[in-house]
Coordinates of C-alpha atoms in Angstrom, one line a residue:
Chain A
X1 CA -13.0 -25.6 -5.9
X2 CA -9.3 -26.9 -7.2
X3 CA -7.4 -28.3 -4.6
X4 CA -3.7 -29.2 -5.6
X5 CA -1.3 -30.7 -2.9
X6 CA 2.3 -31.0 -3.4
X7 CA 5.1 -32.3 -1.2
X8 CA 8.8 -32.4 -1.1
X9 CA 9.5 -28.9 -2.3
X10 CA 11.0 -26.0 -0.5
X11 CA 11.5 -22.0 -1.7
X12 CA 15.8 -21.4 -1.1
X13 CA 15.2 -17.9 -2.0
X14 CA 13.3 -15.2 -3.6
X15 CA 14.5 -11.9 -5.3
X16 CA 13.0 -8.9 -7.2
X17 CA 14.6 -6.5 -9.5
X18 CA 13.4 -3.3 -10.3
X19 CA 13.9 -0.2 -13.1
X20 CA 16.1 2.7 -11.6
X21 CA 14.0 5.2 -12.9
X22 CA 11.8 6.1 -10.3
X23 CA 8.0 8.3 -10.7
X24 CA 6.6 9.8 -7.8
X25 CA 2.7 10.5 -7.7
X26 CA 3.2 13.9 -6.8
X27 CA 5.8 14.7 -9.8
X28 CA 2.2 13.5 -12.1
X29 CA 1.2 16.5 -14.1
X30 CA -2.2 15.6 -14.5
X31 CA -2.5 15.5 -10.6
X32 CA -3.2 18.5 -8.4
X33 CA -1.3 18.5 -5.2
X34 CA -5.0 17.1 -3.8
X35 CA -5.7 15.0 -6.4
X36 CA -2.3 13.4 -5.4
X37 CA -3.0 13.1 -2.1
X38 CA -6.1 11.6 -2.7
X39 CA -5.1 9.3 -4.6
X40 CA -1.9 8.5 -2.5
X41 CA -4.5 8.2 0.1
X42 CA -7.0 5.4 -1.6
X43 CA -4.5 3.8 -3.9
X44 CA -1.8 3.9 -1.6
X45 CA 0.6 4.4 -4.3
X46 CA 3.7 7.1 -3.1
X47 CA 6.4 5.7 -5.9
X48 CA 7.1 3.5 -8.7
X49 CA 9.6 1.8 -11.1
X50 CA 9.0 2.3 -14.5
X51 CA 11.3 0.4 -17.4
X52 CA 12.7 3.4 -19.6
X53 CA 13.9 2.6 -23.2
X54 CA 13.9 -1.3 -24.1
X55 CA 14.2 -2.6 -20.8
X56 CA 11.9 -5.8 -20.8
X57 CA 10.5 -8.1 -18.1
X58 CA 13.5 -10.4 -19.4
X59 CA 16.1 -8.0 -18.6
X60 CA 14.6 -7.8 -15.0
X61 CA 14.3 -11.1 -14.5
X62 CA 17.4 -12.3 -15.3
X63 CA 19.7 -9.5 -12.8
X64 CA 16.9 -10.7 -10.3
X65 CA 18.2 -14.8 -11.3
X66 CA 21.9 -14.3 -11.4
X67 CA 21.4 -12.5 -7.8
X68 CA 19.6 -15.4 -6.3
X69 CA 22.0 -17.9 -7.6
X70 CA 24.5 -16.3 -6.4
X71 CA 23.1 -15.7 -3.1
X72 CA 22.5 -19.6 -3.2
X73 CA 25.8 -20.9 -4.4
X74 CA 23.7 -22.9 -6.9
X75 CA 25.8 -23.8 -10.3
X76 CA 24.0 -22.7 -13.5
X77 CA 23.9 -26.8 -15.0
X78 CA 22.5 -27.6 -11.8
X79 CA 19.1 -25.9 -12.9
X80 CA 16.4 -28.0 -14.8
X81 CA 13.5 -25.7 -15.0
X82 CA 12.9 -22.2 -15.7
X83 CA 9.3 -21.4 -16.0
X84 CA 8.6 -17.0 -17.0
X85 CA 5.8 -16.0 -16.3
X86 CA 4.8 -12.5 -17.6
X87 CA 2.3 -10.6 -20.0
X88 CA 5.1 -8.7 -21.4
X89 CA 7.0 -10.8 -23.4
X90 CA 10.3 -10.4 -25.2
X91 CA 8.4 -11.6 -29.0
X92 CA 5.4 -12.8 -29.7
X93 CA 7.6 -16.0 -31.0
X94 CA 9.8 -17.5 -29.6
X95 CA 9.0 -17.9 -25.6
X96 CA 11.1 -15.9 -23.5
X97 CA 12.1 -18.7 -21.4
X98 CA 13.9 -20.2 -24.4
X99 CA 16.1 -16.9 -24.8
X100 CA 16.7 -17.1 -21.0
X101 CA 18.0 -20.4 -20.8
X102 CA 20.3 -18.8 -23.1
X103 CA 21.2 -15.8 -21.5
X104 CA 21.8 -17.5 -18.0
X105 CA 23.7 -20.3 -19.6
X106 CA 21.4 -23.1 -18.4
X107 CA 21.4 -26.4 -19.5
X108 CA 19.9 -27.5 -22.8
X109 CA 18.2 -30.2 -20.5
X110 CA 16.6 -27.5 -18.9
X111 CA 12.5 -26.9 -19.1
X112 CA 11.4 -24.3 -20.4
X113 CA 7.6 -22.8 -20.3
X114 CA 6.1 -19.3 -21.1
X115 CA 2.8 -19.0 -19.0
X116 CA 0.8 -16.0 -20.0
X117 CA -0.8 -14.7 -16.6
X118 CA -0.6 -12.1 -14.8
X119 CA -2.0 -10.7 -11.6
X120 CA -2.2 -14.9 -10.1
X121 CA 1.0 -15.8 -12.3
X122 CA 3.2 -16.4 -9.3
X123 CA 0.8 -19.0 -7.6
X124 CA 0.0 -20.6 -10.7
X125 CA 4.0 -20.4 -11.6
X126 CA 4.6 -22.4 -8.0
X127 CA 1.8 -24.9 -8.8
X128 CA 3.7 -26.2 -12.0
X129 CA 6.9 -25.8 -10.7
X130 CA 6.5 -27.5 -7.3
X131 CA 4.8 -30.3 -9.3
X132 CA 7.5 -30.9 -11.7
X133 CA 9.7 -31.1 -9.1
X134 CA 7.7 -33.7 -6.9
X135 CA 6.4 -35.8 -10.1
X136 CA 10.4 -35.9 -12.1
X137 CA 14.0 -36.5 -11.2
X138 CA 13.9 -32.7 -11.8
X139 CA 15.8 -30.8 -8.2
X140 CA 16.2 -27.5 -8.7
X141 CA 13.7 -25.1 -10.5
X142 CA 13.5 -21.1 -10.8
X143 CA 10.1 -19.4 -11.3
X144 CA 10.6 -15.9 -12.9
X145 CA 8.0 -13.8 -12.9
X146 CA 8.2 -10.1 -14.4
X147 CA 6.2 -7.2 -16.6
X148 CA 7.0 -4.4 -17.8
X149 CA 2.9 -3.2 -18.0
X150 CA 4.2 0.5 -16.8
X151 CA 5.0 0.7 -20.9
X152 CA 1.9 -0.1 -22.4
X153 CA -0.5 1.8 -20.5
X154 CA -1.5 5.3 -22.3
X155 CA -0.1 8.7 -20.3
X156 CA -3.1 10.3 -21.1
X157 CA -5.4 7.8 -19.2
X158 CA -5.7 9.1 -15.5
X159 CA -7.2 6.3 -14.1
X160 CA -4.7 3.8 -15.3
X161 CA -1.1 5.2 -15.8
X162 CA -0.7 6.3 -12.6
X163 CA -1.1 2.3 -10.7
X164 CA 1.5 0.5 -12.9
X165 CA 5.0 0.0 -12.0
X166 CA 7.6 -2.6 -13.5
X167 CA 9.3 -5.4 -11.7
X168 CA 11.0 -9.0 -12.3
X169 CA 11.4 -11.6 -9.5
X170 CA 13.0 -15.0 -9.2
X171 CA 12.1 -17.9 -7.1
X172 CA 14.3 -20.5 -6.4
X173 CA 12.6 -23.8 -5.4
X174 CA 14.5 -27.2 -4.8
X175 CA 13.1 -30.5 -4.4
X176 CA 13.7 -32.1 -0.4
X177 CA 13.0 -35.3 -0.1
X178 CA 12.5 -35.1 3.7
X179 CA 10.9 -32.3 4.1
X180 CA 7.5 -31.7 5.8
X181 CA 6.4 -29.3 3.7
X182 CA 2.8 -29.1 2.1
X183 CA 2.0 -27.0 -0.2
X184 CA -1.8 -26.3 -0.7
X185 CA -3.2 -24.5 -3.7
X186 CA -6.8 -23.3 -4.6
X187 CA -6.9 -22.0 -8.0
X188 CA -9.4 -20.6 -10.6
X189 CA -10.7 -18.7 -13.5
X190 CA -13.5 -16.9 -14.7
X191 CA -13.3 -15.7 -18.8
X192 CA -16.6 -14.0 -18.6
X193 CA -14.7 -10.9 -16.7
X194 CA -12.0 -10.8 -19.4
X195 CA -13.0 -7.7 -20.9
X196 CA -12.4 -5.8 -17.5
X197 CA -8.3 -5.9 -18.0
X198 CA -7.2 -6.1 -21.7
X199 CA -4.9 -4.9 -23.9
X200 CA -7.1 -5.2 -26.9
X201 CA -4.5 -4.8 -30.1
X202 CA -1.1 -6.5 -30.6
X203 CA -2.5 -10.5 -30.9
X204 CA -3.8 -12.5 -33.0
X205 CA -7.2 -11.4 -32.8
X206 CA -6.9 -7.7 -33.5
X207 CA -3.7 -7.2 -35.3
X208 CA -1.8 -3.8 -35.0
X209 CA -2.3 -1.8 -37.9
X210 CA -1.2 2.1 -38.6
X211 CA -4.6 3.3 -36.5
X212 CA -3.7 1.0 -33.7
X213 CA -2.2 3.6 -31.7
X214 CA -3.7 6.6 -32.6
X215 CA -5.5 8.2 -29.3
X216 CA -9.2 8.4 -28.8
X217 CA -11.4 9.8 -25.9
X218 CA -12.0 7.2 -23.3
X219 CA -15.6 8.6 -22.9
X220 CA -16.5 10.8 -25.6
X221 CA -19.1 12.6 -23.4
X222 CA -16.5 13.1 -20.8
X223 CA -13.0 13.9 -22.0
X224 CA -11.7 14.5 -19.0
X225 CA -11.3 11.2 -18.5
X226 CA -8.5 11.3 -20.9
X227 CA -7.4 9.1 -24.2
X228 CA -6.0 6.0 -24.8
X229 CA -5.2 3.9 -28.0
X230 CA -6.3 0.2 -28.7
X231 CA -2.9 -1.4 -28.0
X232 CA -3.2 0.5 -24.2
X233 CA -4.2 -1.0 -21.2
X234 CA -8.1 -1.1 -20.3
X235 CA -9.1 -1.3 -16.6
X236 CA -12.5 -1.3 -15.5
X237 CA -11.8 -0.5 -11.9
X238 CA -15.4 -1.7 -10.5
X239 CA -15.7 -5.0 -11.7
X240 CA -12.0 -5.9 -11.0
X241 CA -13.0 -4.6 -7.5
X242 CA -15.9 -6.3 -7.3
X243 CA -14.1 -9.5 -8.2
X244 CA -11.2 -9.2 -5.9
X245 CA -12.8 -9.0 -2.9
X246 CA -15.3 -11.9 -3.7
X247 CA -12.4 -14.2 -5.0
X248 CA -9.8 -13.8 -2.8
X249 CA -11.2 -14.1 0.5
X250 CA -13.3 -16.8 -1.0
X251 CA -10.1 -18.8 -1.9
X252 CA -8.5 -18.1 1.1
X253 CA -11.2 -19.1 2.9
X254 CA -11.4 -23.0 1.0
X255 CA -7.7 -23.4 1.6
X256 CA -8.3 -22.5 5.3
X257 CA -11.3 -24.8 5.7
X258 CA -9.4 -28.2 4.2
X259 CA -6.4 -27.9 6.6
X260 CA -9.1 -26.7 9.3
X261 CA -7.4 -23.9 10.8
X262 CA -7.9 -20.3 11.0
X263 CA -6.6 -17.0 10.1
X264 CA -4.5 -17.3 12.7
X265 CA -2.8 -20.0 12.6
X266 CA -1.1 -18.2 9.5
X267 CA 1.7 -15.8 10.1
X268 CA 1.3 -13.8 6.9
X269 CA -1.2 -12.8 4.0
X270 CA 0.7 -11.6 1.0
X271 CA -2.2 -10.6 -1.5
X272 CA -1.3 -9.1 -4.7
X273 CA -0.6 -5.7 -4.8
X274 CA -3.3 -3.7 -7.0
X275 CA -4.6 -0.9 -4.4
X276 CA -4.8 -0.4 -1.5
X277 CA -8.5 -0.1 -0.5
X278 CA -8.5 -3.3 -2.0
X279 CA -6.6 -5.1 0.0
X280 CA -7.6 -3.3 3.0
X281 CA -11.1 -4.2 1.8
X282 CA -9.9 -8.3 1.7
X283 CA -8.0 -7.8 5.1
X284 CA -11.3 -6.4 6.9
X285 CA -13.1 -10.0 5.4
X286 CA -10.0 -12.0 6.5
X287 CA -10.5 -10.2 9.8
X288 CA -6.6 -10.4 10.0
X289 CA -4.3 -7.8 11.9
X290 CA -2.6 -5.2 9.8
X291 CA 1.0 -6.2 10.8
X292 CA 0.0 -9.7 9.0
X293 CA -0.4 -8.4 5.8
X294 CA 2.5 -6.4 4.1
X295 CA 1.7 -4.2 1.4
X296 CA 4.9 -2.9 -1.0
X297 CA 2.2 -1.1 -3.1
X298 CA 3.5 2.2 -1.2
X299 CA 7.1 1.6 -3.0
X300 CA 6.3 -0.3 -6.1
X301 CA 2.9 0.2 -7.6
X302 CA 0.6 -2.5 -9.1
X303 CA 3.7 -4.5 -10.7
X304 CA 1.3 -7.5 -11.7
X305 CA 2.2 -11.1 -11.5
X306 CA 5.5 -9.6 -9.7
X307 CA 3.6 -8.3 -6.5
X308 CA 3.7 -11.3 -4.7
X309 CA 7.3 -11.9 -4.4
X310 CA 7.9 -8.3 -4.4
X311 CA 6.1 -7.8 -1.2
X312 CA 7.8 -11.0 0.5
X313 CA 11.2 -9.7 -0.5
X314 CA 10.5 -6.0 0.7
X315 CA 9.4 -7.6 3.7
X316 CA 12.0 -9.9 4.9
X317 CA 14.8 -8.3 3.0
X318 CA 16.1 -6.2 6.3
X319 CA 14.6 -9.1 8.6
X320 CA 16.3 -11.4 11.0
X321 CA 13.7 -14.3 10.3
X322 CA 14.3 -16.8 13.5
X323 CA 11.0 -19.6 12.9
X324 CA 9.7 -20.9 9.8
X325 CA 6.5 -19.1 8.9
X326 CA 3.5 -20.4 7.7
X327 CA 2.6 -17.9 4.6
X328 CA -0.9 -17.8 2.8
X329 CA -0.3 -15.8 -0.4
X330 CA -3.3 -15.1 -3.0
X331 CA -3.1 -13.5 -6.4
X332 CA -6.2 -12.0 -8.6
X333 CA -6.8 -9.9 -11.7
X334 CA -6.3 -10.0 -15.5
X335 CA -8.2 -13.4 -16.9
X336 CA -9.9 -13.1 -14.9
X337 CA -7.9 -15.3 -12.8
X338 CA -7.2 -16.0 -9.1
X339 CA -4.8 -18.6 -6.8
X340 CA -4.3 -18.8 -3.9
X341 CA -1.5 -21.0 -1.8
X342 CA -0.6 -22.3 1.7
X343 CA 3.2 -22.9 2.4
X344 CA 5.9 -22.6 4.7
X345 CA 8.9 -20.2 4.4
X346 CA 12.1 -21.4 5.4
X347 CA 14.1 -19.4 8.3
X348 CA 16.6 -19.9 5.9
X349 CA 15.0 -18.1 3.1
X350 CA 17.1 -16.2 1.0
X351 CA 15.9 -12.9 -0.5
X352 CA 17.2 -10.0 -2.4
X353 CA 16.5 -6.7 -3.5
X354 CA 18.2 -4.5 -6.6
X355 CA 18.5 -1.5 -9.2
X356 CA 18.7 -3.0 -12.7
X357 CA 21.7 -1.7 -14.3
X358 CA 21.7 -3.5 -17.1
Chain B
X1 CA -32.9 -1.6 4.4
X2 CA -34.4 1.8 5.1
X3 CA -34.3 4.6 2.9
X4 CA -32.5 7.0 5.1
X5 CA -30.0 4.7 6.2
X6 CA -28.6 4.6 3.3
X7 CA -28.5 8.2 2.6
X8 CA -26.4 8.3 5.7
X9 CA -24.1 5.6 4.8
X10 CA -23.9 6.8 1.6
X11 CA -22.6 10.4 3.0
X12 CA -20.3 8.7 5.3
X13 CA -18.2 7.4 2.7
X14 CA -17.0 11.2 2.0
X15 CA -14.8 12.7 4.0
X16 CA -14.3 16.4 2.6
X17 CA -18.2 16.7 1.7
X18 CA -21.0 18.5 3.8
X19 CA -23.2 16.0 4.5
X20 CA -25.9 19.3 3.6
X21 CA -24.8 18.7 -0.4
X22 CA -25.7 15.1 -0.6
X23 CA -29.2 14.4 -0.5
X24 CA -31.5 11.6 -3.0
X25 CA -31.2 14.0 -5.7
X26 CA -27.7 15.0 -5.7
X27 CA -26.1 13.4 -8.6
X28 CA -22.7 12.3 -7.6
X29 CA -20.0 12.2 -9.9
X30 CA -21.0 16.6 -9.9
X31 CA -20.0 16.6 -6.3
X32 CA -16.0 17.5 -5.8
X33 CA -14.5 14.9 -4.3
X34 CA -16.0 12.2 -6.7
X35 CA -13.4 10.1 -8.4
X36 CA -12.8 6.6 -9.9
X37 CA -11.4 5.5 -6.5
X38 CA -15.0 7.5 -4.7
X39 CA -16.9 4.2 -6.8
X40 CA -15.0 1.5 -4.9
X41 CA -15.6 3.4 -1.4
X42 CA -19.5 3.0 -2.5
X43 CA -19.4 -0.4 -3.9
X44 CA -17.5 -2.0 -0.4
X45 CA -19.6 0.2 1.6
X46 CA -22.3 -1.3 -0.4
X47 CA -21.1 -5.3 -0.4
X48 CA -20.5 -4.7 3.9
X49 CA -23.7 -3.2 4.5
X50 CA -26.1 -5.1 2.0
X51 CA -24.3 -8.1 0.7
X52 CA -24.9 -6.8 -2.6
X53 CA -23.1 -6.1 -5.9
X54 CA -23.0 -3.5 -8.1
X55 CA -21.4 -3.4 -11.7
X56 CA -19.4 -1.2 -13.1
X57 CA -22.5 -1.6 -16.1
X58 CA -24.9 -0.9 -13.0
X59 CA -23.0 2.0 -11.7
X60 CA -22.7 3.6 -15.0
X61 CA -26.9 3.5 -15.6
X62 CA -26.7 5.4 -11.8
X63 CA -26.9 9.3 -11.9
X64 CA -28.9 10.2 -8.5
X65 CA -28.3 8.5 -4.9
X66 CA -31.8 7.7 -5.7
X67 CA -30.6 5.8 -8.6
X68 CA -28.6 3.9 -6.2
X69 CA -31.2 3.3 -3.8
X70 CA -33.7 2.0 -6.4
X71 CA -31.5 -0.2 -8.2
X72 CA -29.8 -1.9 -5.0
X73 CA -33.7 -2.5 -3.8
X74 CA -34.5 -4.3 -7.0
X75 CA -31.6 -6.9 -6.7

């Protein structure tokens, strides 16, 4: 177990930006009206954003940072981190968060960090953040976390193309000296499961070349299951599953024992947003009441390390918050990889929700 | 862990299948309402009732309900 504590921070505000272009399950033409429905029904996906064109995580992202900013009156020089935190990059070189500094007209004191995660991203995101600002004469940080995984997952493959959509978020977190706030964090990873969400092709360790994205049968003996090239997506649906509800309750659990309280003691869960009869699965081991743990997966698909602050901002956007709340939020998926954290969200919490129109 | 039991949990996981069409020998993914999403039903069904874990490498070497039952008693 990986306990991290910080102090002294505060989240200001929270925003997500999403593609306009918007994909109904039903509108799939691989889908039956009852395959839809079933799948509608498990899943829980109705809708999703997909990035059309050239539209990057980047490009989601930033709308999503100039709208908190503005939201927060907070000047552009003012900013001395921006962490992005994404598996869709803009390049492979240089980071992304070097061309954002640019684009947003940040200082050129500003830190900059690329972290390559993606279903725990945003928990892992705060963790650095939070710390930097605790540990430096750093105040005011933004975390942006975004993909774009809709575009490199094959149309052909059923059981994958139809769970991604595309989102980018930004967090803005200040330091407060006075503040009571204490963040608690349970983090960790497990490499063995790597193979279980990979895009294979496209690194270092298997190059593109001109076969890499030629289709092939996902099961030769079975090709209904559809085709997919070796610079798509792979999900292997069971042992994610498997991991998820083992690792996040698990996590939850640890933070829950070291503070010694309960489930409910917390206000709200915010898991990451993958499928439904996952989560539901995780809830009924949390033994927590529905109404405590929002799901956006209806409206926005699996939109990796994005869910998280996704769900908080489709769930307080239209919301007159009147107390703080106390907020356990727990990411888990591609690494594999999982975080979880304990924290406190301002009544004063900003959020924000918008079209990308680029 | 008894052997019908977990026939009849095993059919209670579907919702738009006659009980009558799933017996030990039925191999599953033939029945109409299997699908990717019909594997995770079994595995939590599985992990609540019997604390166990099957693989997606398990699940694939599984053909009957039998199958199932056999390789869950050996873990």
């Amino acid at each position: 177990m990986a306990l991290i504590e910080v102090q002294n921070v505060q989240i200001r505000g929270i925003s997500a930006c999403v593609p306009k272009k918007k994909v109904s399950t039903v509108e799939l033409d691989f889908f039956t009206n009852k395959d839809a429905e079933i799948f509608i029904q498990n899943t829980g996906i109705v809708e999703r954003y997909i990035s059309e064109g050239d539209i990057c995580a980047s490009d989601l992202c930033l709308q999503a940072a100039e709208k908190i900013l503005t939201e927060l009156a907070w000047q552009k020089d003012e900013i001395d981190i921006l962490i992005f935190v994404s598996q869709s990059s803009d390049y492979i070189l240089p980071a992304t968060s070097n061309l954002l500094q640019s684009r947003l007209g940040l200082s050129q004191n500003c830190y900059c960090l690329d972290i390559s995660l993606g279903c725990s991203g945003y928990i892992y995101g705060l963790s650095l953040v939070s710390n930097l600002l605790q540990n430096s004469k750093f105040n005011k940080g933004l975390l942006l976390v975004g993909d774009t995984i809709s575009t490199y997952t094959s149309k052909f493959d059923k059981s994958v193309y139809p769970l991604f959509g595309d989102a980018g978020t930004a967090t803005a977190i200040e330091y407060e000296k006075h503040s009571n706030a204490n963040w608690i964090f349970d983090i960790g990873s497990d490499g063995t499961g790597s193979d279980a969400i990979k895009i294979k092709a496209g690194g270092s360790r298997f190059r593109t070349n001109k076969n890499s994205f030629d289709l092939e049968y996902i099961d030769i003996n079975d090709p209904s299951q559809g085709r997919r090239s070796s610079a798509d997506l792979i999900l292997n649906g069971i042992d994610v599953f498997n991991f998820a509800i083992k690792k996040a309750p698990n996590s939850i659990f640890n933070i829950l024992k070291y503070v010694s309280k309960a489930t409910d003691d917390i206000d709200y869960f915010f898991l990451h947003q993958a499928n439904l009869f996952m989560n539901e699965t995780i809830r009924k081991k949390l033994k927590v009441d529905k109404d405590k743990l929002p799901n956006s997966i209806q409206n926005f698909g699996n939109t990796n390390g994005a869910s998280i602050p996704l769900t908080i901002v489709h769930t307080f956007n239209n919301f007159i918050q009147k107390n703080d709340f106390s907020v356990m939020l727990c990411g888990f998926g591609v690494g594999l990889s999982w975080g979880s954290v304990l924290l406190d969200l301002n009544k004063s919490l900003k959020t924000n929700m918008s079209y990308y129109h680029g | 862990m008894t052997k019908e039991e977990f026939l009849k949990g095993f059919q209670e996981q579907f919702d738009d299948t006659d009980v009558t069409q799933i017996s030990f020998d039925t191999k599953f993914r033939e029945l109409e309402e299997w699908s990717s999403m019909m594997a995770l039903i079994i595995i939590a069904f599985i992990d609540e009732k019997y604390s166990k874990t099957l693989s997606g490498e398990d699940f694939k070497n599984c053909n009957t309900v039998e199958d199932l039952f056999q390789l869950l008693n050996n873990k």
